[in-house]
Tab-separated table of C-alpha atoms in Angstrom:
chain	number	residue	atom	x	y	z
S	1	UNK	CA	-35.314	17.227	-61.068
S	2	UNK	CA	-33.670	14.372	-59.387
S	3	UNK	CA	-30.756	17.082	-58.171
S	4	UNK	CA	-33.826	19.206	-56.822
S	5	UNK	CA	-35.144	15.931	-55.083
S	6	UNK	CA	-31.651	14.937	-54.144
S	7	UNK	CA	-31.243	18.459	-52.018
S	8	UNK	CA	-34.300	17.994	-50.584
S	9	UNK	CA	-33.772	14.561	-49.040
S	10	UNK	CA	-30.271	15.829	-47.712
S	11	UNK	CA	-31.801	18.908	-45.912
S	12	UNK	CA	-34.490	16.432	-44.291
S	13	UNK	CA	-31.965	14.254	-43.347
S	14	UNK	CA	-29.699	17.170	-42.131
S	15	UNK	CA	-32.894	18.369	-40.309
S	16	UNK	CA	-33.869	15.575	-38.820
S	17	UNK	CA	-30.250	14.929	-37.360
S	18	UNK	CA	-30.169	18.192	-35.623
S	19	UNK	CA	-33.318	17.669	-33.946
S	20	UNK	CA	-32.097	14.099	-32.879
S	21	UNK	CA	-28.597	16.208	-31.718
S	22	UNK	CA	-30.779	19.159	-30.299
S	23	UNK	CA	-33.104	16.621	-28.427
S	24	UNK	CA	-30.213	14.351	-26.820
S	25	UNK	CA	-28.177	17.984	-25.876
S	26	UNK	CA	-31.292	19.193	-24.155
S	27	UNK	CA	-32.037	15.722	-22.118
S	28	UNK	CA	-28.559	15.693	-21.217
S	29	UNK	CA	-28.286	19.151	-20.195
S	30	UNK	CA	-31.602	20.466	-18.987
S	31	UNK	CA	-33.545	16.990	-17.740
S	32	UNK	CA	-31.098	14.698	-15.904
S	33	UNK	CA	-32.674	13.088	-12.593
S	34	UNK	CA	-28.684	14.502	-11.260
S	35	UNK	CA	-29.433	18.017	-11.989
S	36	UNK	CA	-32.868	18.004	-10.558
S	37	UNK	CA	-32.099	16.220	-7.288
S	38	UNK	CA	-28.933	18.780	-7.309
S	39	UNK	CA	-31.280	22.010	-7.668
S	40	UNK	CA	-33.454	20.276	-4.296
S	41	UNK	CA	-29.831	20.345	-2.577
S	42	UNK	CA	-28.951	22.841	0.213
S	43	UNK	CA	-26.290	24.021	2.346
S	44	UNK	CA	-26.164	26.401	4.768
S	45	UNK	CA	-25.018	29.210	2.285
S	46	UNK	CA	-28.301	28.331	0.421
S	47	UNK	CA	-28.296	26.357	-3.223
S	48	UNK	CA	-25.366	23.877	-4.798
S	49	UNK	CA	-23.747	24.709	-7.820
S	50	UNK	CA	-25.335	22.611	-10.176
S	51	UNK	CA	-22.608	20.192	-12.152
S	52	UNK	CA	-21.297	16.620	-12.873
S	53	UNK	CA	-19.316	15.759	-9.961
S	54	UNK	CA	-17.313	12.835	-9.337
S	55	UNK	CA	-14.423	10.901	-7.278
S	56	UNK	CA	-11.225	10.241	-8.864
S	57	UNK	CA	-8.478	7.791	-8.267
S	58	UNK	CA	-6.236	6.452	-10.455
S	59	UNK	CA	-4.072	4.470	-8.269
S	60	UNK	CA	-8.165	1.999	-8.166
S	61	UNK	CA	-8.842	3.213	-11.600
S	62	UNK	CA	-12.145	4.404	-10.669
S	63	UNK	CA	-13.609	7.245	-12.226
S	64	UNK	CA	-17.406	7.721	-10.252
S	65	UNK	CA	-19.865	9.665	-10.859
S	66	UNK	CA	-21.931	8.495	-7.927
S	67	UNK	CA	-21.907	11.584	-6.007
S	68	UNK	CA	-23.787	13.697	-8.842
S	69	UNK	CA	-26.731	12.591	-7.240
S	70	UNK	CA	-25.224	11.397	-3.583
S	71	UNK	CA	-23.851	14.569	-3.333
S	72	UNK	CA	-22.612	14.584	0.395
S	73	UNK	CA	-20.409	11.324	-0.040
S	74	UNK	CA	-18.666	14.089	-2.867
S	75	UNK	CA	-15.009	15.758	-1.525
S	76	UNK	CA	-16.041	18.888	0.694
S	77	UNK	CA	-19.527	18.501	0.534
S	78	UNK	CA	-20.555	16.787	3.376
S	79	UNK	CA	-22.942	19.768	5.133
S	80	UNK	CA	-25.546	19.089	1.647
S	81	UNK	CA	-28.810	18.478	2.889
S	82	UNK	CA	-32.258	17.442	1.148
S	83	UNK	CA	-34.021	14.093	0.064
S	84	UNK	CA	-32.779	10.921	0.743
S	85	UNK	CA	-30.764	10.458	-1.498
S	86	UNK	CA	-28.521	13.206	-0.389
S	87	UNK	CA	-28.127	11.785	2.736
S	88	UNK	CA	-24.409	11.070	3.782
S	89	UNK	CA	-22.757	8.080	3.911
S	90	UNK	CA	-23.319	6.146	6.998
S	91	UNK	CA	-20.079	5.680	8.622
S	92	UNK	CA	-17.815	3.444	7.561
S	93	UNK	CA	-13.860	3.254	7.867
S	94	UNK	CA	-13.135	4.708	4.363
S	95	UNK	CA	-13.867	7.703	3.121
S	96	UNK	CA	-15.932	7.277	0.021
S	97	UNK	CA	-14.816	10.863	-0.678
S	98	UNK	CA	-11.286	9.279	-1.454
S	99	UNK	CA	-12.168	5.286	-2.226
S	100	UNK	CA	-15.493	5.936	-4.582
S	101	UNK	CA	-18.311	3.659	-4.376
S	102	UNK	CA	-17.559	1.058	-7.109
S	103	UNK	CA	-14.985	-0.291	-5.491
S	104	UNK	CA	-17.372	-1.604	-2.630
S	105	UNK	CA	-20.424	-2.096	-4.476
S	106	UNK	CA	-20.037	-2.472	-7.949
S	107	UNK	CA	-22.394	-0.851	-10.461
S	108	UNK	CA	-20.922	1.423	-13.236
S	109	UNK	CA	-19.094	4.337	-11.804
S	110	UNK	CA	-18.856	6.400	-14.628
S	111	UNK	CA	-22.389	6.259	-15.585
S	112	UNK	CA	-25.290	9.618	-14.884
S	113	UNK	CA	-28.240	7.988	-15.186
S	114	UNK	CA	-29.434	5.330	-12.218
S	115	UNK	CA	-30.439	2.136	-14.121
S	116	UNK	CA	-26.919	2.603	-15.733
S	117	UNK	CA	-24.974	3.531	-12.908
S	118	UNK	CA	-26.650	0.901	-10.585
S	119	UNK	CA	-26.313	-1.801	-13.644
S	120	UNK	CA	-29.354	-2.428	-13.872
S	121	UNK	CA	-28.981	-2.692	-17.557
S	122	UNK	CA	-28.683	-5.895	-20.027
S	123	UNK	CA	-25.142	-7.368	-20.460
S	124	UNK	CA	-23.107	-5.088	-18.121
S	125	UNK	CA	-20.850	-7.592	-16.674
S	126	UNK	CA	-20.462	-5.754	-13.247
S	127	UNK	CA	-24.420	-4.616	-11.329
S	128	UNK	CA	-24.008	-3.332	-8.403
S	129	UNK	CA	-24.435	-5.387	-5.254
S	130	UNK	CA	-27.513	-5.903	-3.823
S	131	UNK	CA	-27.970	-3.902	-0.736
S	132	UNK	CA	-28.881	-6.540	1.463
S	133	UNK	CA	-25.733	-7.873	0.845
S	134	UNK	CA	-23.710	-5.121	0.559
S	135	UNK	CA	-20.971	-6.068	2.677
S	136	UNK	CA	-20.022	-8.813	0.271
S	137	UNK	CA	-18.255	-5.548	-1.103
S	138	UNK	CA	-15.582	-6.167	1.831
S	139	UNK	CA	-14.103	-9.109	-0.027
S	140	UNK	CA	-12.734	-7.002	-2.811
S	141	UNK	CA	-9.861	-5.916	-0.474
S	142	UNK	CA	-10.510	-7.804	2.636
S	143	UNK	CA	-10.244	-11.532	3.529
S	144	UNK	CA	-11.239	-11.581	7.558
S	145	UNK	CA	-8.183	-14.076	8.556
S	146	UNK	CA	-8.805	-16.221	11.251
S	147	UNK	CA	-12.804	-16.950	10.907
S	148	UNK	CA	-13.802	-19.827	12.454
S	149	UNK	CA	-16.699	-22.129	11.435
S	150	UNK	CA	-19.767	-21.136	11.620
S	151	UNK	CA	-20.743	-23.696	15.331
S	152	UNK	CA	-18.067	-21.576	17.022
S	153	UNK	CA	-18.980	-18.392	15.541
S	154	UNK	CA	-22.371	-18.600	16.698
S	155	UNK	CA	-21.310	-20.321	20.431
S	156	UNK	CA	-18.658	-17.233	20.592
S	157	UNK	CA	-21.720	-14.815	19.654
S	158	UNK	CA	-23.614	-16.027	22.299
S	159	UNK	CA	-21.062	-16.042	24.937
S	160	UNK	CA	-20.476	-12.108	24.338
S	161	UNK	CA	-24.354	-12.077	24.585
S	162	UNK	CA	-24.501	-14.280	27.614
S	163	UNK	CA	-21.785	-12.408	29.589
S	164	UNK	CA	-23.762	-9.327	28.916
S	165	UNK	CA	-20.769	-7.747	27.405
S	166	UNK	CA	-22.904	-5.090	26.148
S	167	UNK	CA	-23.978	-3.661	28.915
S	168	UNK	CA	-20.664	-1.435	28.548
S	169	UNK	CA	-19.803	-2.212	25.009
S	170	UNK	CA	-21.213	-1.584	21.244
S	171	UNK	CA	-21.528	-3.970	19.022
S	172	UNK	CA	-23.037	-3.106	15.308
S	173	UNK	CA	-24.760	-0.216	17.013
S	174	UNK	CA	-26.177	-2.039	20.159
S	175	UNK	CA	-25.228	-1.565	23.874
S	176	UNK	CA	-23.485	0.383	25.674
S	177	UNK	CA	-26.130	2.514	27.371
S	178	UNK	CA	-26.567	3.372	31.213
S	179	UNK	CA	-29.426	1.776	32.707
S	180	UNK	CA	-31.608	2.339	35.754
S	181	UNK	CA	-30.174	-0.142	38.031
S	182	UNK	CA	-26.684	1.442	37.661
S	183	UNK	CA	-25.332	-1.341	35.422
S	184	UNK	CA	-23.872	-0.416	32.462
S	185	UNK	CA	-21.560	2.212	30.782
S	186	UNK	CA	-20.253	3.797	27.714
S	187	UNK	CA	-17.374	1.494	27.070
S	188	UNK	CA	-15.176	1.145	23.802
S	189	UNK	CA	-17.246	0.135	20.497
S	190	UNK	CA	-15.874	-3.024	19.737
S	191	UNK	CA	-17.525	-3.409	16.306
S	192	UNK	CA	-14.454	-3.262	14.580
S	193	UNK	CA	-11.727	-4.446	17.424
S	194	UNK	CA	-10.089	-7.051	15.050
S	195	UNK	CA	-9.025	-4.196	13.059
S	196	UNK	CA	-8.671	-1.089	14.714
S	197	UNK	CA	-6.715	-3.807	17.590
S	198	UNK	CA	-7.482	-4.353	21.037
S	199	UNK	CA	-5.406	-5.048	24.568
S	200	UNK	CA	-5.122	-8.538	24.409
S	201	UNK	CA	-4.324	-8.539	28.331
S	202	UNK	CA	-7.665	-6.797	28.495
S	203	UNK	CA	-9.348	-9.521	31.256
S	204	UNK	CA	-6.929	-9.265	33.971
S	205	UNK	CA	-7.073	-5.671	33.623
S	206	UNK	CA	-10.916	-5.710	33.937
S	207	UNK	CA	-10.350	-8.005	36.733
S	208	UNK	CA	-8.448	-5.473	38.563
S	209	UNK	CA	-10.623	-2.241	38.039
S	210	UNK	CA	-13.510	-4.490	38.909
S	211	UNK	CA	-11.188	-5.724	42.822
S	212	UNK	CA	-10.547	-1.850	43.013
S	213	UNK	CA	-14.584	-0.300	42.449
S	214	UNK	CA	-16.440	-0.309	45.530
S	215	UNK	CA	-19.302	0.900	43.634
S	216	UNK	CA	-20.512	1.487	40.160
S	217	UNK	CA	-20.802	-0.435	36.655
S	218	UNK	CA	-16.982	-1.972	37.491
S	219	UNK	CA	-19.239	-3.423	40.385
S	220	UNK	CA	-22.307	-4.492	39.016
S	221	UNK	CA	-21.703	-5.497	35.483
S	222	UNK	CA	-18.647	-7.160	35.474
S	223	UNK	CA	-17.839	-10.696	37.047
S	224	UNK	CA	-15.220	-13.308	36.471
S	225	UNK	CA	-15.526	-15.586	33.297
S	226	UNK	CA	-14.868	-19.436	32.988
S	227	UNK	CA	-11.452	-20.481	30.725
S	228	UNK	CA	-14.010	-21.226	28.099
S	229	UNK	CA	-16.114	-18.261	27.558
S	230	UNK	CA	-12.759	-16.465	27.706
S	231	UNK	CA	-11.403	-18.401	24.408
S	232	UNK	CA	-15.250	-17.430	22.869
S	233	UNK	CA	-14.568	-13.967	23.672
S	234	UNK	CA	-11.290	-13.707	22.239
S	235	UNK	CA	-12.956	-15.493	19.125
S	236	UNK	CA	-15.956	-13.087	19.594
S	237	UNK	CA	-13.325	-10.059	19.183
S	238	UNK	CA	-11.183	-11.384	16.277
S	239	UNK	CA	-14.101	-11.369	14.007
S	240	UNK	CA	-15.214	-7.841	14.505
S	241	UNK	CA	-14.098	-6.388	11.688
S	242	UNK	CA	-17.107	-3.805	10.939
S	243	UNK	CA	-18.946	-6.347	8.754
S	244	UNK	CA	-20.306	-8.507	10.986
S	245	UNK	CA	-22.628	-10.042	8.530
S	246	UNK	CA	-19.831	-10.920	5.758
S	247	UNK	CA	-18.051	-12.803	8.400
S	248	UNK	CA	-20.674	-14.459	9.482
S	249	UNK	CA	-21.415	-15.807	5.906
S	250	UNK	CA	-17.758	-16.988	5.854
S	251	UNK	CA	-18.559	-18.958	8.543
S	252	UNK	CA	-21.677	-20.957	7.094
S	253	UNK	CA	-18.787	-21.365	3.825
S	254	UNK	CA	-16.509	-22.768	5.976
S	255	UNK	CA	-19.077	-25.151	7.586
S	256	UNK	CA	-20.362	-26.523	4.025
S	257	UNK	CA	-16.962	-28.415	3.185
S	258	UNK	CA	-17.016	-25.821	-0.619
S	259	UNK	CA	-12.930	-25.998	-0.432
S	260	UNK	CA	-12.613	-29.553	-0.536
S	261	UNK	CA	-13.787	-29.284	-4.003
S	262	UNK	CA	-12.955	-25.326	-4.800
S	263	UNK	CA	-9.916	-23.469	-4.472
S	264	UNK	CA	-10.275	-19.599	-2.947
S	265	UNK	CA	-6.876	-17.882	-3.068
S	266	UNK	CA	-4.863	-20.613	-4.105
S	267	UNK	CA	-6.272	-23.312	-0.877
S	268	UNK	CA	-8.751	-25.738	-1.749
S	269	UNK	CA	-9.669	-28.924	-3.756
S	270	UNK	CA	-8.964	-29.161	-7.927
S	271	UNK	CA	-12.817	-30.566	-8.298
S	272	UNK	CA	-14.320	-27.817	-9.314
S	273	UNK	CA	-13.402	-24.397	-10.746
S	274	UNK	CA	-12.035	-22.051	-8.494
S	275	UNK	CA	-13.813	-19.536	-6.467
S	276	UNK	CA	-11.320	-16.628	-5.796
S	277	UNK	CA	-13.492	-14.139	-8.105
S	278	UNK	CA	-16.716	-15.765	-8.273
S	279	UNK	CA	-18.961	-13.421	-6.980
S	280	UNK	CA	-17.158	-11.099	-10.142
S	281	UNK	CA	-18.823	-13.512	-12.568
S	282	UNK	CA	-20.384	-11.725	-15.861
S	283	UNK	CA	-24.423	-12.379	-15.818
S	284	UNK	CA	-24.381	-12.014	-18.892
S	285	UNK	CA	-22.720	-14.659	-19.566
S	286	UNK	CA	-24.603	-17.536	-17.465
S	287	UNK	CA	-27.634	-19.138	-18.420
S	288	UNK	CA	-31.167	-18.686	-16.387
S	289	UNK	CA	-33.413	-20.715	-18.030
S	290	UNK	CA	-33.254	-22.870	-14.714
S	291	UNK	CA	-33.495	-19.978	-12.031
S	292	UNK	CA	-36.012	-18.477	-10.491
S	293	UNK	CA	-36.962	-14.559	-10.265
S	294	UNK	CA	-34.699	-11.757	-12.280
S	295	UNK	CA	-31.763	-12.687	-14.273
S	296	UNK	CA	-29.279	-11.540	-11.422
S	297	UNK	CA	-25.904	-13.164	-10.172
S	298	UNK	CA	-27.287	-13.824	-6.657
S	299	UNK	CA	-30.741	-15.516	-7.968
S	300	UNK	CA	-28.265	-17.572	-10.008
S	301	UNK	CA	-25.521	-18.752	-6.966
S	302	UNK	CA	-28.810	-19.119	-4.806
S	303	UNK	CA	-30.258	-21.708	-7.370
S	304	UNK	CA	-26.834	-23.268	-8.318
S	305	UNK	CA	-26.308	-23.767	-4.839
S	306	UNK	CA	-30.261	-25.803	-4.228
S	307	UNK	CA	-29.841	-27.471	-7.729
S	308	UNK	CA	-26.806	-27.625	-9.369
S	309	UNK	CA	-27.182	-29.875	-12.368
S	310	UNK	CA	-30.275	-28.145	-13.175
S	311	UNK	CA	-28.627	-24.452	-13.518
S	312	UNK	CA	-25.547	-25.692	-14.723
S	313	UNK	CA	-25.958	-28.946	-17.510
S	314	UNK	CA	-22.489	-29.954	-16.952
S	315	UNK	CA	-22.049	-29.910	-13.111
S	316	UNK	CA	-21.065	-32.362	-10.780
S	317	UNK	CA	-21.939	-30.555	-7.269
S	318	UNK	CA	-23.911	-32.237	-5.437
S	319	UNK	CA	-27.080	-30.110	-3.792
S	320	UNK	CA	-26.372	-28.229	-0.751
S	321	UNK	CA	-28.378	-29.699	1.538
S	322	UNK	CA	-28.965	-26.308	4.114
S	323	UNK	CA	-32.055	-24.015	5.159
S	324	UNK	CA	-32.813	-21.143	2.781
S	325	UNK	CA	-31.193	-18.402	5.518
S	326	UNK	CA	-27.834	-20.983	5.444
S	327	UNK	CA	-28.141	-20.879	0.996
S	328	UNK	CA	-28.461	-17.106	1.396
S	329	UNK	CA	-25.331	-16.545	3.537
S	330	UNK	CA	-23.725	-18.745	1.020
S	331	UNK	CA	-24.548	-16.724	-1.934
S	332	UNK	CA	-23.729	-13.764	0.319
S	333	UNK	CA	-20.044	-14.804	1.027
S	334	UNK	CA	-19.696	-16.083	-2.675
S	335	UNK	CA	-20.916	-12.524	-4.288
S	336	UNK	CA	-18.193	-11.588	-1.603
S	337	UNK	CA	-15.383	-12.903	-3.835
S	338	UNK	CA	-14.554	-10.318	-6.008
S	339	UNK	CA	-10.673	-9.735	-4.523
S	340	UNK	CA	-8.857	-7.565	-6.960
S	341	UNK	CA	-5.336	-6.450	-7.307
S	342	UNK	CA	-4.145	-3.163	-5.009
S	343	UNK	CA	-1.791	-0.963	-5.381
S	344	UNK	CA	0.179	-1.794	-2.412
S	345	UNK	CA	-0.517	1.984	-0.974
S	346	UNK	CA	-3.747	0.349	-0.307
S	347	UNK	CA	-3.013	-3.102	0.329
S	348	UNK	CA	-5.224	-4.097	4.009
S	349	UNK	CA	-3.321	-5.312	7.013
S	350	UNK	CA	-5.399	-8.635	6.823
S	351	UNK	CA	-4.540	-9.088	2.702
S	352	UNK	CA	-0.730	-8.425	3.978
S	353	UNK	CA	-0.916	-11.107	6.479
S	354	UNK	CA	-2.018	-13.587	4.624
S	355	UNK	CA	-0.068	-12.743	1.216
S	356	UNK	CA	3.017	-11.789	2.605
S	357	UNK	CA	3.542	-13.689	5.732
S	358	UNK	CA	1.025	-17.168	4.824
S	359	UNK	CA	-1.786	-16.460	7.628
S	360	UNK	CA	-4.636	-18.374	6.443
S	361	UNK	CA	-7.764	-16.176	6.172
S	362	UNK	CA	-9.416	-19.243	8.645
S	363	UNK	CA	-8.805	-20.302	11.465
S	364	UNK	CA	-6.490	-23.647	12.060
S	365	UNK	CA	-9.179	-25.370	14.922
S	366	UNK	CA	-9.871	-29.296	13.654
S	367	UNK	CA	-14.054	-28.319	13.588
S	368	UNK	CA	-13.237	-25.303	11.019
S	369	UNK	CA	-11.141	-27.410	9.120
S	370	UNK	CA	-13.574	-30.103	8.857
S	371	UNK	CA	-16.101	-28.227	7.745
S	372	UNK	CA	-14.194	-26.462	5.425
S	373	UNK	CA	-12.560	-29.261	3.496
S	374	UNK	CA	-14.572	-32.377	4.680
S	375	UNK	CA	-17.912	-31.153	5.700
C-alpha cells in the first residue's frame, strides 16, 4: 500500500513539474513582449523574422539583447518600421549596431524581458540610467578635457548666443536656417566641434570672406568680435562634444569645490572617498531609509548631496548649499562616473590625452581651479 501511495505521489510530482516546465517553455516561447512587438515589425519586404537578436562584442564584453525589441538599432536592420519602440536610434557618433547599449546606459544587456533588461529589478547592482540623464553614459569612456567652471561656461554660452552664431551654425539641433531678411545660412554643425576638430584660424578666415561678400549672409550676419568674446568662443567650441548637457554638469562640479575633498581619476583631496566610479555604485548596497521617492542611485546622490549626515550616519560633508537645478546637475555628472577600462582599440582621443600625455580633463584658468578645489 505505501509502494502504491509512494508511485502515486511521484507521478503527481512528475506531473506537476512538467506543467511548471510546459508553462515556463510556452511563456518563453509563445508570449514574450519581444516576439509580439517583433510580429508588429515591418520592412519593406513585408514581416521580420521573428527571433532573439542581439549585439556582440567581446573586446566590451557585452552581450545585449536590447535590440530584440529595438530592433532597428540591431546590425542590418535599420529600414524596420512600427511602434515606438522600433524606432531607430537617434543619431549619435557610435553605432549602437557595433557598441551595444549597456555600455552607455547601463541596464542588463543580456536580459528579454523589460523590467530586467532596464534593471528595474531588486538588487541588480547596475539599472539603467535614467533617461533624463542619459548622457551621464558619456563618462564611461569619455572625460571632456578642458571644461571650464561652470561662470565661464555659461558667459561662453551666451557669447555664442549673443554673437548670433547660429544664425549660420547648429548647435544641439538649433540654428542654422535661412531667414527672410537674408541673414543666415546652412553653416557647419558645430555640436560636436571639440571632437570631430575645427580650424582654429577659423576668425580671420571669416573675416576675410566677410571683406570679400558684397552681398549675402557673409554680409549681414557676420561682424567683427571683441578679444574677449573671441576667448568665449573658443571656450564655447572646446566643449562641444555632442553632450552638451554632461558638460555642462561638469561645470556646476567644478564650481562646488567636490575635489578638494574627493579624488576623480587620481586628482583631488584624501577627505573623502574617491569619486572615479561613483555613479557605478551598487543600490543595493546603500541605505534609503533617509531619501526621498524610489530606492534609485540618483534619488540617493540627490539627497546625499542636500543632507549628507542624514543619508549617510558616518559622513562628514558638509550640505551643498545650491538650487535644486544646480543638486540635479550634480547628481547628473556624478551618475556620469562610471569610467571603465578599454581595450585600447577603443580607447577615446580625450581618455588618451589625458592618460597618456597628463592633459587634465579641466581646464587650468585660476576661477575653475578655485571652484574646483577651494570653492
Amino acid at each position: 500500500m505505501d509502494l502504491r501511495k509512494n508511485k502515486y505521489l511521484l507521478l503527481a510530482s512528475s506531473v506537476g513539474s512538467f506543467a511548471l516546465l510546459l508553462t515556463a517553455a510556452v511563456q518563453e516561447n509563445f508570449f514574450q513582449e519581444w516576439r509580439s512587438i517583433q510580429k508588429s515589425a515591418r520592412t519593406e519586404e513585408g514581416p521580420i523574422r521573428v527571433q532573439l537578436r542581439q549585439v556582440v562584442n567581446p573586446a566590451l564584453g557585452i552581450s545585449d539583447r536590447c535590440v530584440s525589441c529595438h530592433v532597428s538599432m540591431a546590425p542590418g536592420e535599420q529600414g524596420v518600421v512600427g511602434q515606438n519602440v522600433l524606432r531607430p536610434h537617434p543619431a549619435v557618433f557610435h553605432d549602437p549596431a557595433e557598441f551595444g547599449c549597456t555600455v552607455c546606459h547601463g541596464g542588463q544587456g543580456r536580459a528579454t524581458q523589460r523590467a530586467d533588461a532596464h534593471g528595474e529589478v531588486e538588487f541588480w547592482p547596475e539599472p539603467m540610467l535614467p533617461r533624463e540623464f542619459s548622457q551621464a553614459g558619456c563618462g564611461t569612456c569619455h572625460v571632456a578635457p578642458g571644461t571650464p567652471s561652470q561662470d565661464l561656461y555659461h558667459h561662453a554660452a551666451l557669447a555664442f548666443e549673443r554673437l548670433d552664431c547660429l544664425a549660420c551654425h547648429r548647435v544641439d539641433g538649433r540654428g542654422a536656417t535661412l531667414r527672410p531678411n537674408g541673414q543666415g545660412m546652412e553653416g557647419p554643425d558645430l555640436s560636436a566641434a571639440a571632437i570631430r576638430g575645427y580650424d582654429r584660424a577659423w576668425y580671420s578666415g571669416h573675416l576675410k570672406k566677410s571683406a570679400e561678400a558684397s552681398a549675402g549672409p557673409w554680409r549681414t550676419s557676420f561682424a567683427p568680435v571683441s578679444d574677449q568674446d573671441l576667448k568665449l568662443l573658443t571656450v564655447f567650441l572646446d566643449t562641444r562634444v555632442g553632450a552638451s548637457k554632461w558638460v555642462e554638469a561638469k561645470s556646476v562640479f567644478l564650481s562646488a569645490g567636490c575635489l578638494g575633498c574627493h579624488k576623480v581619476s587620481g586628482v583631488g583631496g584624501d577627505e573623502g572617498p574617491e569619486l572615479t566610479r561613483a555613479g557605478l555604485k551598487d543600490p543595493g548596497q546603500l541605505a534609503f531609509g533617509a531619501v526621498p521617492g524610489g530606492r534609485t542611485l540618483k534619488n540617493w546622490m540627490a539627497e546625499h548631496f542636500r543632507s549628507p549626515l542624514a543619508v549617510v550616519a558616518s559622513s562628514q560633508m558638509p550640505p551643498v548649499r545650491r538650487s535644486d537645478s544646480e543638486i540635479e546637475m550634480l547628481t547628473f555628472y556624478t551618475l556620469s562616473l562610471r569610467r571603465k577600462d578599454l581595450p585600447g582599440a577603443y580607447l577615446p582621443k580625450d581618455r588618451i590625452r589625458t592618460e597618456k600625455f597628463g592633459e587634465r580633463d579641466f581646464a587650468g584658468d585660476g576661477a575653475t581651479l578655485f571652484g574646483a578645489f577651494c570653492s
